[in-house]
PDB file of C-alpha atoms and ligand atoms in Angstrom:
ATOM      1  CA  UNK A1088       6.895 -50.107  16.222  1.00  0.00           C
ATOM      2  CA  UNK A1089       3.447 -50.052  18.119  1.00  0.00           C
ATOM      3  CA  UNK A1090       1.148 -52.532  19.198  1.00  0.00           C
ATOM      4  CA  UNK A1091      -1.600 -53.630  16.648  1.00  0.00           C
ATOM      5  CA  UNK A1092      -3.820 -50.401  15.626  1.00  0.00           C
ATOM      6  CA  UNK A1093      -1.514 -48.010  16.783  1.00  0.00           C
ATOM      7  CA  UNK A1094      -1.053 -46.271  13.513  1.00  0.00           C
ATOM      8  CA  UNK A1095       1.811 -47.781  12.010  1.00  0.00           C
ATOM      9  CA  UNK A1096       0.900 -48.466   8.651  1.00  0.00           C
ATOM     10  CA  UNK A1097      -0.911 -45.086   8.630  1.00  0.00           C
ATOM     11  CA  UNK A1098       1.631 -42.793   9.419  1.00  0.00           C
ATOM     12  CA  UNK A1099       4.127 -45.482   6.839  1.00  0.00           C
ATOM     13  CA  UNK A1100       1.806 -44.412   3.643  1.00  0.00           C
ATOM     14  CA  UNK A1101       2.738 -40.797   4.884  1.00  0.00           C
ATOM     15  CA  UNK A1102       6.372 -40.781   5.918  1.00  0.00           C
ATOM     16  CA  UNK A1103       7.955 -42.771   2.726  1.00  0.00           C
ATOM     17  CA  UNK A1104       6.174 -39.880   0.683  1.00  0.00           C
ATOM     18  CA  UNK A1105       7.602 -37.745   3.108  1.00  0.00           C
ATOM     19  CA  UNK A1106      11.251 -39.184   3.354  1.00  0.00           C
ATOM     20  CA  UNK A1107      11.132 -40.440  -0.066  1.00  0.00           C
ATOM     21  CA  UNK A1108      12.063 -43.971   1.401  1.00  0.00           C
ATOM     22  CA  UNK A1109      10.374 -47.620   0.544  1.00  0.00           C
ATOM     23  CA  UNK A1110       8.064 -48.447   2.847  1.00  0.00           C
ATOM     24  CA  UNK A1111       8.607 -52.302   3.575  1.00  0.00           C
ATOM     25  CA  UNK A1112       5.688 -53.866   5.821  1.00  0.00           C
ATOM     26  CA  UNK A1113       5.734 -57.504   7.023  1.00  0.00           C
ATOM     27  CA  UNK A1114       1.989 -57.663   7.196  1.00  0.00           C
ATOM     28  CA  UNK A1115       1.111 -56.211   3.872  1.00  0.00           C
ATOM     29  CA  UNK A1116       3.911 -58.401   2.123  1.00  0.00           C
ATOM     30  CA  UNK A1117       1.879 -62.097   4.007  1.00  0.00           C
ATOM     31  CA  UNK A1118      -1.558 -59.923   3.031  1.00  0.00           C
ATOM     32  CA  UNK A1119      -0.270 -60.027  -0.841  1.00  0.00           C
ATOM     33  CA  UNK A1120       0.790 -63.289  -0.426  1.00  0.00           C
ATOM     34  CA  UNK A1121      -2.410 -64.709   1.339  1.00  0.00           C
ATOM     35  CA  UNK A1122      -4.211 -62.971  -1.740  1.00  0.00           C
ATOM     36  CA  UNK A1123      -2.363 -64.902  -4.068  1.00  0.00           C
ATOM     37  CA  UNK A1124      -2.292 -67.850  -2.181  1.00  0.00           C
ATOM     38  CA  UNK A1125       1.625 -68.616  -2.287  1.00  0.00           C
ATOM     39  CA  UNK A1126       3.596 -70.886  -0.439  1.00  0.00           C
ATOM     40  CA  UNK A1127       4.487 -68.583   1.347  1.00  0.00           C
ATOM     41  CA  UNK A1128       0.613 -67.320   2.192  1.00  0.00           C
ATOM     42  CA  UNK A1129      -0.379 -70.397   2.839  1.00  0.00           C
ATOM     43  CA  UNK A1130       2.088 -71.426   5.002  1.00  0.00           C
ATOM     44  CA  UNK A1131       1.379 -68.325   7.219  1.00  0.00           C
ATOM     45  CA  UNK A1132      -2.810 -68.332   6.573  1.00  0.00           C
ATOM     46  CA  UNK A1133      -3.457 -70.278   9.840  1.00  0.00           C
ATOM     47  CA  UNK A1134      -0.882 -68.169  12.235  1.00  0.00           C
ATOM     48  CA  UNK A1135      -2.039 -64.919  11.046  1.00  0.00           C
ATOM     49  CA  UNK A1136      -5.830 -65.749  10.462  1.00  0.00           C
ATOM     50  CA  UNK A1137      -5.641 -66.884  14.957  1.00  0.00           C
ATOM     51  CA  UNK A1138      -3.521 -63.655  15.565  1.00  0.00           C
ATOM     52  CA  UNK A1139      -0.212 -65.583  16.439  1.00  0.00           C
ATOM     53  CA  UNK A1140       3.367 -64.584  14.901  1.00  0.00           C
ATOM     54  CA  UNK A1141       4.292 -66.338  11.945  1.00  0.00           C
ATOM     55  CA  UNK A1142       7.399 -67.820  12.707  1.00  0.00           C
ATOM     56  CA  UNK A1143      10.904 -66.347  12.413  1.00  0.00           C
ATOM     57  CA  UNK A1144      12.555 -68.776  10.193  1.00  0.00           C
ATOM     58  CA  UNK A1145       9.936 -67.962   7.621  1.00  0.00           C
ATOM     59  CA  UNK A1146       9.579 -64.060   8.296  1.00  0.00           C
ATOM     60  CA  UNK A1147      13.248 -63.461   8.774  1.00  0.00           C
ATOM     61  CA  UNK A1148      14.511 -64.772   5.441  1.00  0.00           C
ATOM     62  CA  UNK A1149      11.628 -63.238   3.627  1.00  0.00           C
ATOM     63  CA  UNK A1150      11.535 -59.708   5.179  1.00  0.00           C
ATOM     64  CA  UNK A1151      15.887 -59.322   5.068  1.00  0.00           C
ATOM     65  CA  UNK A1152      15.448 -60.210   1.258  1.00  0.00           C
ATOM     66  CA  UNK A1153      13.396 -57.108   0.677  1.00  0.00           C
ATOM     67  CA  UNK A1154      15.615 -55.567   2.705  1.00  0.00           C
ATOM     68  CA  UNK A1155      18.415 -56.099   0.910  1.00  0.00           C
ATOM     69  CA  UNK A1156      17.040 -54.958  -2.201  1.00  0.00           C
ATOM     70  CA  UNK A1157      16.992 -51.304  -1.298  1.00  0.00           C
ATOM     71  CA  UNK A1158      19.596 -49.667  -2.990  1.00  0.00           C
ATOM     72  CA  UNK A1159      22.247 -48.605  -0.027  1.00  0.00           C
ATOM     73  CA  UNK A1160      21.335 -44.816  -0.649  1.00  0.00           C
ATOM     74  CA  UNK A1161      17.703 -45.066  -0.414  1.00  0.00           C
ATOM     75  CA  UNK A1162      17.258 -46.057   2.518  1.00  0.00           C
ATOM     76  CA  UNK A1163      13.915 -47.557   4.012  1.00  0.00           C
ATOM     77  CA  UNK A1164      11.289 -47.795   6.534  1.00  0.00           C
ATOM     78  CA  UNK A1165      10.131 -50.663   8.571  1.00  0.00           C
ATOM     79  CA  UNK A1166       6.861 -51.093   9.717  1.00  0.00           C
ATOM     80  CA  UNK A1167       5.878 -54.568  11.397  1.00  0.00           C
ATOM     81  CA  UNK A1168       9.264 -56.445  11.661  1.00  0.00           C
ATOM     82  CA  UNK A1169      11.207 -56.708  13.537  1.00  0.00           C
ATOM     83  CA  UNK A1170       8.602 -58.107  16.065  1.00  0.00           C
ATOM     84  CA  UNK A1171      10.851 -60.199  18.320  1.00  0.00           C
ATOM     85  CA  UNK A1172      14.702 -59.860  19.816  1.00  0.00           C
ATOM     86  CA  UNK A1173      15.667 -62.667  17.333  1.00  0.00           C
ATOM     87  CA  UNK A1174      14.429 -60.621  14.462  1.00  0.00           C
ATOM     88  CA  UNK A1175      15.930 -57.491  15.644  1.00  0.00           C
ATOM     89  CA  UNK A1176      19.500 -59.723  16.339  1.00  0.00           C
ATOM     90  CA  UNK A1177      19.004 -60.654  12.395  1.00  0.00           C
ATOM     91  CA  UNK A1178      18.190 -57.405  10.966  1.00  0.00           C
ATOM     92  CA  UNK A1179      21.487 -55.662  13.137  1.00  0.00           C
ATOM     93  CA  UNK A1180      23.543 -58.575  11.948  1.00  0.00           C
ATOM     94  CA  UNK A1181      22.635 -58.163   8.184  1.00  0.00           C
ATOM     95  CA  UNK A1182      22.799 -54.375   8.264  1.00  0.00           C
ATOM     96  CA  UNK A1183      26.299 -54.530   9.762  1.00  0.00           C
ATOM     97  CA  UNK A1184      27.723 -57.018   7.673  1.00  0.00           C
ATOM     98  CA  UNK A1185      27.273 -54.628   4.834  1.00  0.00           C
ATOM     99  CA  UNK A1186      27.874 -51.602   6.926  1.00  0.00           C
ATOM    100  CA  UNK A1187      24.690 -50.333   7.618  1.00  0.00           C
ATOM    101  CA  UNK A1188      22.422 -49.246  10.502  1.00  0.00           C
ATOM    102  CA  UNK A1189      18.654 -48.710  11.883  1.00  0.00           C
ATOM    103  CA  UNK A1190      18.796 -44.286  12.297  1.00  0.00           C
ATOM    104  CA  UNK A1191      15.633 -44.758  14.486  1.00  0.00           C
ATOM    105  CA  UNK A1192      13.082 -46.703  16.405  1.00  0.00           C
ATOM    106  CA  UNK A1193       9.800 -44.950  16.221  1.00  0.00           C
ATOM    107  CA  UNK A1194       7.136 -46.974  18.890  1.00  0.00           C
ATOM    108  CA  UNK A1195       3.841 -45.224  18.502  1.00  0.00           C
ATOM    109  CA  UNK A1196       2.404 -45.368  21.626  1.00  0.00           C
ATOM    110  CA  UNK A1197      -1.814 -45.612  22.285  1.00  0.00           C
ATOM    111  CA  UNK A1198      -3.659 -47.042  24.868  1.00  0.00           C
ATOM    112  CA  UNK A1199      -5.659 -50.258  24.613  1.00  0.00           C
ATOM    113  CA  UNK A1200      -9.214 -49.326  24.794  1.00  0.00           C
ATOM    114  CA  UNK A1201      -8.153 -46.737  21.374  1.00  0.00           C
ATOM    115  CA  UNK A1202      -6.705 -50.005  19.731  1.00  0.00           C
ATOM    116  CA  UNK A1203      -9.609 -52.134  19.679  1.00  0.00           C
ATOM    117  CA  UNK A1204     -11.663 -48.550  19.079  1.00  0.00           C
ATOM    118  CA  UNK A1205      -9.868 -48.363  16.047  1.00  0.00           C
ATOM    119  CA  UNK A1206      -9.063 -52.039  14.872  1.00  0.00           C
ATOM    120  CA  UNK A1207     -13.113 -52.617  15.360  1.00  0.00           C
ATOM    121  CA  UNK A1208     -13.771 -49.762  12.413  1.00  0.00           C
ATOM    122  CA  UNK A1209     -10.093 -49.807  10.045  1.00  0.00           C
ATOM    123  CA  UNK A1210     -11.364 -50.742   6.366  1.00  0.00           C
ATOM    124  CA  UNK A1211      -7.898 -51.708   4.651  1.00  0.00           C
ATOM    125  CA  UNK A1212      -7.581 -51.132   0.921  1.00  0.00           C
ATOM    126  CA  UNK A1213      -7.455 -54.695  -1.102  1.00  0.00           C
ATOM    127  CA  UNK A1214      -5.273 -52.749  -3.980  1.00  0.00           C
ATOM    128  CA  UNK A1215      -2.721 -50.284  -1.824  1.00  0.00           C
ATOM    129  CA  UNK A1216      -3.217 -51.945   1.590  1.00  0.00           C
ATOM    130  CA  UNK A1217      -3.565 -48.502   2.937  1.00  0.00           C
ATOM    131  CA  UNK A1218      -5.595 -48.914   6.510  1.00  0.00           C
ATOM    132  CA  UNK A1219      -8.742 -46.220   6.397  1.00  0.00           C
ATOM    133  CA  UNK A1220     -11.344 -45.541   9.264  1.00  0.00           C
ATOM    134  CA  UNK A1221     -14.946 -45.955   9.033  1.00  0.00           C
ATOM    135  CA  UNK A1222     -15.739 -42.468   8.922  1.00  0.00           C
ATOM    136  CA  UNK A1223     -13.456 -42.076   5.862  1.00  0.00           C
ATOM    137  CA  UNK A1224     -15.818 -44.817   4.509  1.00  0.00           C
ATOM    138  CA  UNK A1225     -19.138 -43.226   5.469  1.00  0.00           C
ATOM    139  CA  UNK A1226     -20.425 -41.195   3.427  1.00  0.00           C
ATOM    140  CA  UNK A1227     -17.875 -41.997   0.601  1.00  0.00           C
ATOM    141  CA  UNK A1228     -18.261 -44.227  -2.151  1.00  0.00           C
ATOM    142  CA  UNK A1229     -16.524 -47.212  -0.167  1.00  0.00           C
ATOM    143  CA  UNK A1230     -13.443 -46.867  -2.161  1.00  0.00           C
ATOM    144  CA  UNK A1231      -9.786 -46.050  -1.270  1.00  0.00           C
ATOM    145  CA  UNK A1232      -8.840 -42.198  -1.111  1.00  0.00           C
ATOM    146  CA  UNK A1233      -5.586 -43.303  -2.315  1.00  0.00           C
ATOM    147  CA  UNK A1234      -6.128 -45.724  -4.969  1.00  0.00           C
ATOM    148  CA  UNK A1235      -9.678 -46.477  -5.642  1.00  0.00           C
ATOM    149  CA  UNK A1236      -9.021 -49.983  -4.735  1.00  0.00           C
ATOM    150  CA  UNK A1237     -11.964 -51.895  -2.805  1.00  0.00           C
ATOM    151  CA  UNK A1238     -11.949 -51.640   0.461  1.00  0.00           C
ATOM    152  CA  UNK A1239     -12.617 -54.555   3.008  1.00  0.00           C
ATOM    153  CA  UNK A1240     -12.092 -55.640   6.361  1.00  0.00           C
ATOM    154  CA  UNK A1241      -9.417 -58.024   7.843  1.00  0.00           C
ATOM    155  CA  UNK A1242      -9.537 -61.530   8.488  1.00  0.00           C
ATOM    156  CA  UNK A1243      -7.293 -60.936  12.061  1.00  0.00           C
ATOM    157  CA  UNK A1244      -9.317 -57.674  13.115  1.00  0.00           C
ATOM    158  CA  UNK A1245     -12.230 -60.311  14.512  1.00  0.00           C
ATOM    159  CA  UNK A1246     -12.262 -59.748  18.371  1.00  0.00           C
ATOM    160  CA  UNK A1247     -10.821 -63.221  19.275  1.00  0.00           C
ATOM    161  CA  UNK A1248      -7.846 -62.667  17.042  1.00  0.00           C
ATOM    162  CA  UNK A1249      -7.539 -58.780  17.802  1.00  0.00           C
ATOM    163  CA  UNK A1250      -7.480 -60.441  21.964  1.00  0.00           C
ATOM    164  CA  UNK A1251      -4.528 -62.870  20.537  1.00  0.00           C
ATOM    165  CA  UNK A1252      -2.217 -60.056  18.782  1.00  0.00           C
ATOM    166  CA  UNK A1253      -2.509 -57.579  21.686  1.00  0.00           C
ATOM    167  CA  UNK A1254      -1.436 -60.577  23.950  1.00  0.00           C
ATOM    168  CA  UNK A1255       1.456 -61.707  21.374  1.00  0.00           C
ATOM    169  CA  UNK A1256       2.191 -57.933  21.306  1.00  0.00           C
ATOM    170  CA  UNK A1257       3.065 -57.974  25.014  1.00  0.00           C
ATOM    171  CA  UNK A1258       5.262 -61.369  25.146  1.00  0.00           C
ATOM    172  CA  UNK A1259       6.877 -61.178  22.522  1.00  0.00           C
ATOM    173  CA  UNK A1260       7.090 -57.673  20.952  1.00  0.00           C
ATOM    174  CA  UNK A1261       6.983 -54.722  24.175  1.00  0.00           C
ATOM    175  CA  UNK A1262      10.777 -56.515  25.118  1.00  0.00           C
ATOM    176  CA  UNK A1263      11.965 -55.016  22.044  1.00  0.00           C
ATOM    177  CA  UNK A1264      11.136 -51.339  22.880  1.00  0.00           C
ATOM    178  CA  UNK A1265      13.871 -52.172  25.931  1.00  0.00           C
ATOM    179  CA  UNK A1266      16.453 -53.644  23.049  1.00  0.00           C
ATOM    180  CA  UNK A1267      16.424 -50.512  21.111  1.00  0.00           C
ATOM    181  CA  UNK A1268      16.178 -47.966  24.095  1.00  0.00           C
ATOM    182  CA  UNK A1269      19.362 -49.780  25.904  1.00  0.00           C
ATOM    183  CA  UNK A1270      20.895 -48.574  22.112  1.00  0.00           C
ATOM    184  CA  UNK A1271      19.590 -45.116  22.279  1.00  0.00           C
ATOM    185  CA  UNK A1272      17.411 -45.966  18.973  1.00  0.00           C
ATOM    186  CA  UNK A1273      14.226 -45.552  20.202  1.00  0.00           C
ATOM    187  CA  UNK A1274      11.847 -42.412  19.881  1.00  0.00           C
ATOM    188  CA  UNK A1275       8.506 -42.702  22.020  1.00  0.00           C
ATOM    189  CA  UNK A1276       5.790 -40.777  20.055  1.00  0.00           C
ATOM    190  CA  UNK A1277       2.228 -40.383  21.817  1.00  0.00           C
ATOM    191  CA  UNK A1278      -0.704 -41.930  19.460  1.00  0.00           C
ATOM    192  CA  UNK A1279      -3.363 -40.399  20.200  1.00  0.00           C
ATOM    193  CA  UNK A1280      -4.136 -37.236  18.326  1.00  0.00           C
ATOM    194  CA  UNK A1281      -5.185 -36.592  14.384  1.00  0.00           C
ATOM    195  CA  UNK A1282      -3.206 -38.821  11.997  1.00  0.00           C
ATOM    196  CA  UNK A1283      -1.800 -35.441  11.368  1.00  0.00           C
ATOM    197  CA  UNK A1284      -0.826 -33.885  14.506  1.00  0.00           C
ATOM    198  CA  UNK A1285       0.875 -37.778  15.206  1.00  0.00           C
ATOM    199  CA  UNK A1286       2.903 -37.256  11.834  1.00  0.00           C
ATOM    200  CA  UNK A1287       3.800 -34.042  12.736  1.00  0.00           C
ATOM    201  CA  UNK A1288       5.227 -35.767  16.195  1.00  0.00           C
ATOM    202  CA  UNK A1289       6.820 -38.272  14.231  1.00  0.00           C
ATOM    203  CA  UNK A1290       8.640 -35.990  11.560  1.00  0.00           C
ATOM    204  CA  UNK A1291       9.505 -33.425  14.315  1.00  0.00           C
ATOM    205  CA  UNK A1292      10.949 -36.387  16.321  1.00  0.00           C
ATOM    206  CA  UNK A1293      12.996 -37.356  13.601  1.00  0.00           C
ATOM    207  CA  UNK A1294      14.062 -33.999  12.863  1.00  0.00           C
ATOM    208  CA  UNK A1295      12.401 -34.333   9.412  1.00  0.00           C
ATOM    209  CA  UNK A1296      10.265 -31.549   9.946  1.00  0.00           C
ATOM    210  CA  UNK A1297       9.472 -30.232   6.160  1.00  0.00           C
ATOM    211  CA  UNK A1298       9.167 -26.508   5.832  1.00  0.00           C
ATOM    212  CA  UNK A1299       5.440 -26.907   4.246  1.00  0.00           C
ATOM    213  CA  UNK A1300       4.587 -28.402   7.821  1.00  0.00           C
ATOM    214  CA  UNK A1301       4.261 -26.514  11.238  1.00  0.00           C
TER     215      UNK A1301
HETATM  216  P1  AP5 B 455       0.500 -56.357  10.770  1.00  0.00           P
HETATM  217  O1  AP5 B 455      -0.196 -56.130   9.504  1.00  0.00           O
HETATM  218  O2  AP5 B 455       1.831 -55.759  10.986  1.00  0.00           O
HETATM  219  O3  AP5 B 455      -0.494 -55.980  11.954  1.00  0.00           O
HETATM  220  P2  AP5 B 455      -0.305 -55.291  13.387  1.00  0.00           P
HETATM  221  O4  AP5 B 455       1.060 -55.090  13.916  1.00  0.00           O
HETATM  222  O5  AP5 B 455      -1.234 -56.050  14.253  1.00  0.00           O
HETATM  223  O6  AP5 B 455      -0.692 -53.841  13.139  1.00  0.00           O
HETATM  224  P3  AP5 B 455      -1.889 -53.304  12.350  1.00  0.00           P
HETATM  225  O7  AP5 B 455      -1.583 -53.314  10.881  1.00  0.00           O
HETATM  226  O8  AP5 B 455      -3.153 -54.008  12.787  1.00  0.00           O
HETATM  227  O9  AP5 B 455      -1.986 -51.814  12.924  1.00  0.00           O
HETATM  228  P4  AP5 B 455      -1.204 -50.508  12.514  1.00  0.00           P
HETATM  229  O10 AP5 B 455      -0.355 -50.095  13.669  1.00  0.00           O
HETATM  230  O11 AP5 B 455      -0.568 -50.621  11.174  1.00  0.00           O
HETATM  231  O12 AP5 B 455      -2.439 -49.495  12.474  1.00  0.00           O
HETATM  232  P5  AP5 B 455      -3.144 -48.782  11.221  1.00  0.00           P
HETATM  233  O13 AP5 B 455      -2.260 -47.727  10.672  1.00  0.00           O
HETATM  234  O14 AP5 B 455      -3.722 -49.793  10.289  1.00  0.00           O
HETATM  235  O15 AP5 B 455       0.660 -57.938  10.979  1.00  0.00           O
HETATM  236  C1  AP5 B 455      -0.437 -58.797  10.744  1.00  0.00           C
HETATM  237  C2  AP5 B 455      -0.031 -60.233  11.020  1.00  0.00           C
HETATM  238  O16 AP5 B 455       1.037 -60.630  10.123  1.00  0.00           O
HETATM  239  C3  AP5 B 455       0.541 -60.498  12.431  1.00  0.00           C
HETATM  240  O17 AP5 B 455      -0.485 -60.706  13.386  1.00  0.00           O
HETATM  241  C4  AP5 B 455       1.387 -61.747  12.163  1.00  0.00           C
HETATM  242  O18 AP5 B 455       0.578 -62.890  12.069  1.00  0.00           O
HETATM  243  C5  AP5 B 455       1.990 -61.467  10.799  1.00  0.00           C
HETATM  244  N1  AP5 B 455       3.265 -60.733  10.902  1.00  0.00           N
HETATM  245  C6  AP5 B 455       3.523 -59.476  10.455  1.00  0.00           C
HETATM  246  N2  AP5 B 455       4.796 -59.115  10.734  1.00  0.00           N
HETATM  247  C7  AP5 B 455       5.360 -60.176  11.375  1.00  0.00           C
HETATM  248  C8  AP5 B 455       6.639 -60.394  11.921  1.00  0.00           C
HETATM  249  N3  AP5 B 455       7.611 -59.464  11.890  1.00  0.00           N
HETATM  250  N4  AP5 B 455       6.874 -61.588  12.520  1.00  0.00           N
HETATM  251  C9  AP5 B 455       5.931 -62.539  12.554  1.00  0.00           C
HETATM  252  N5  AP5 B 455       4.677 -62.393  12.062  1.00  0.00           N
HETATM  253  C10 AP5 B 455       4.393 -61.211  11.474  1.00  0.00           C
HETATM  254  O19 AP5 B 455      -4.337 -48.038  11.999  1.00  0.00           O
HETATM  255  C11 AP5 B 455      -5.400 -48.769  12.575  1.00  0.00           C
HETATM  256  C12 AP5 B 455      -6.738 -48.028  12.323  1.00  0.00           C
HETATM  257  O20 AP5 B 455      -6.697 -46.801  13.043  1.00  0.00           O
HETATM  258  C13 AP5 B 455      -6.990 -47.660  10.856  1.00  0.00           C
HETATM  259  O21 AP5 B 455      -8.361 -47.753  10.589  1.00  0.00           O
HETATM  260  C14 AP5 B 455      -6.524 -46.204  10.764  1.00  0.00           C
HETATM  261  O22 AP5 B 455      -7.220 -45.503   9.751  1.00  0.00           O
HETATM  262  C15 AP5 B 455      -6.862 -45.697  12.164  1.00  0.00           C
HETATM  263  N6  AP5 B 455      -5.962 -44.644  12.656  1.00  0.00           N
HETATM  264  C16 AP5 B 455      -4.613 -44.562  12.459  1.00  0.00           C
HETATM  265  N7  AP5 B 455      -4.117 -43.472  13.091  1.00  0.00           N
HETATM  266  C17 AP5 B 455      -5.180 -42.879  13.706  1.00  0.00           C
HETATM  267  C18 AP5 B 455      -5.311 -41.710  14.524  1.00  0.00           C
HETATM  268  N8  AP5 B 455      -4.257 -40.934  14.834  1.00  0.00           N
HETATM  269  N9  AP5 B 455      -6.546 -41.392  14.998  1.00  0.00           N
HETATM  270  C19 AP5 B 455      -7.613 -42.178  14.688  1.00  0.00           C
HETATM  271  N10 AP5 B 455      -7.567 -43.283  13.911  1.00  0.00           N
HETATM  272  C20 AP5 B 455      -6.354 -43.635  13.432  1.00  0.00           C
HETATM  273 MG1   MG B 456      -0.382 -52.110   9.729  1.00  0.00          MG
END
């Protein structure tokens, strides 16, 4: 969990390397579907394109699907959902009916004025969805360093619609850190940093700490 630009999806593409999980990310699955222009992404175009939630009886269903298609040893990590308590009442009620549970909230914290900083320069990868900065970009031949896929920059990281998500962030999404501390699940992890020394907070945090990092 963090609020938009916080590093999520960045330190995602490292961790389910790391843990050998599936990463499962609400934004990248409505960014595929926008791209193909689904039902599904066109039902959710106009929410996401203004910065608002798409709503839960279409994200719930959708995201709990993938869910459930993780094989029970694998595991998996979240990024992006859940986003609101009813989510996060969903998700706990589908894990336990089949005996399962979240290990850990991790809420990557970072300060506003670093969030629109960062959302103003992230070039996101049209093939891998992996987020990149513009410095990565500079210099470089304007491709992904993972994939070679073209890079390009999102539709919801214009300033009106970066103002809306840090907004929805605050009504709708900081209650949850407060859901998931009253459970003991959540792991506070400052933000700020290298993408590397925040991984290595992360990993440590999680007791996950691999012996080829220290
Ligand atoms: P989503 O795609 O989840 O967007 P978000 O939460 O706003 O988060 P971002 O992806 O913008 O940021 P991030 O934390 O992943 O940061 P990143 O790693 O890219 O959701 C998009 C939309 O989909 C929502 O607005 C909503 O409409 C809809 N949606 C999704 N889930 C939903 C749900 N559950 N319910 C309802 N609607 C939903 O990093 C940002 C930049 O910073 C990058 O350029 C990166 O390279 C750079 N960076 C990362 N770490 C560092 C660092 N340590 N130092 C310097 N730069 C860094
Ligand atoms: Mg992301």
């Amino acid at each position: 969990m963090g609020p938009p630009g916080a590093g999520k999806g960045t330190q995602a593409q490292l961790l389910k390397e790391q843990l050998k999980v599936p990463h499962i990310s609400s934004g990248d699955l409505f960014r595929y579907h926008l791209r193909e222009r689904t039902g599904l992404g066109q039902q959710a175009a106009s929410y996401i394109h203004q910065g608002l939630l798409v709503p839960d009886e279409i994200t719930i269903g959708i995201i709990l699907d993938k869910v459930l298609g993780v094989s029970t040893q694998e595991g998996f990590l979240l990024d992006g959902f859940p986003r609101t308590v009813d989510q996060a009442v969903a998700l706990d009620n589908t894990l336990a009916e089949r005996s399962r549970r979240l290990d850990w909230v991790v809420f990557i914290n970072v300060d506003e004025a670093e969030l629109l900083h960062r959302l103003g320069g992230r070039y996101t990868c049209r093939e891998c969805q992996a987020p990149h900065t513009l410095s990565e970009t500079q210099g470089g031949d304007g491709k992904c360093s993972n994939c070679g896929g073209e890079l390009y920059q999102r539709d919801d990281d214009r300033p009106e619609a970066v103002e809306q998500r840090l907004q929805v962030y605050q009504t709708e999404t900081f209650p949850l850190l407060d859901y998931y501390r009253q459970r003991g699940l959540l792991i506070e992890v400052p933000g700020i940093g290298s993408v590397e020394d925040v991984n290595h907070r992360v990993l440590s945090a999680l007791g996950q700490l691999p012996v080829d990092v220290n």
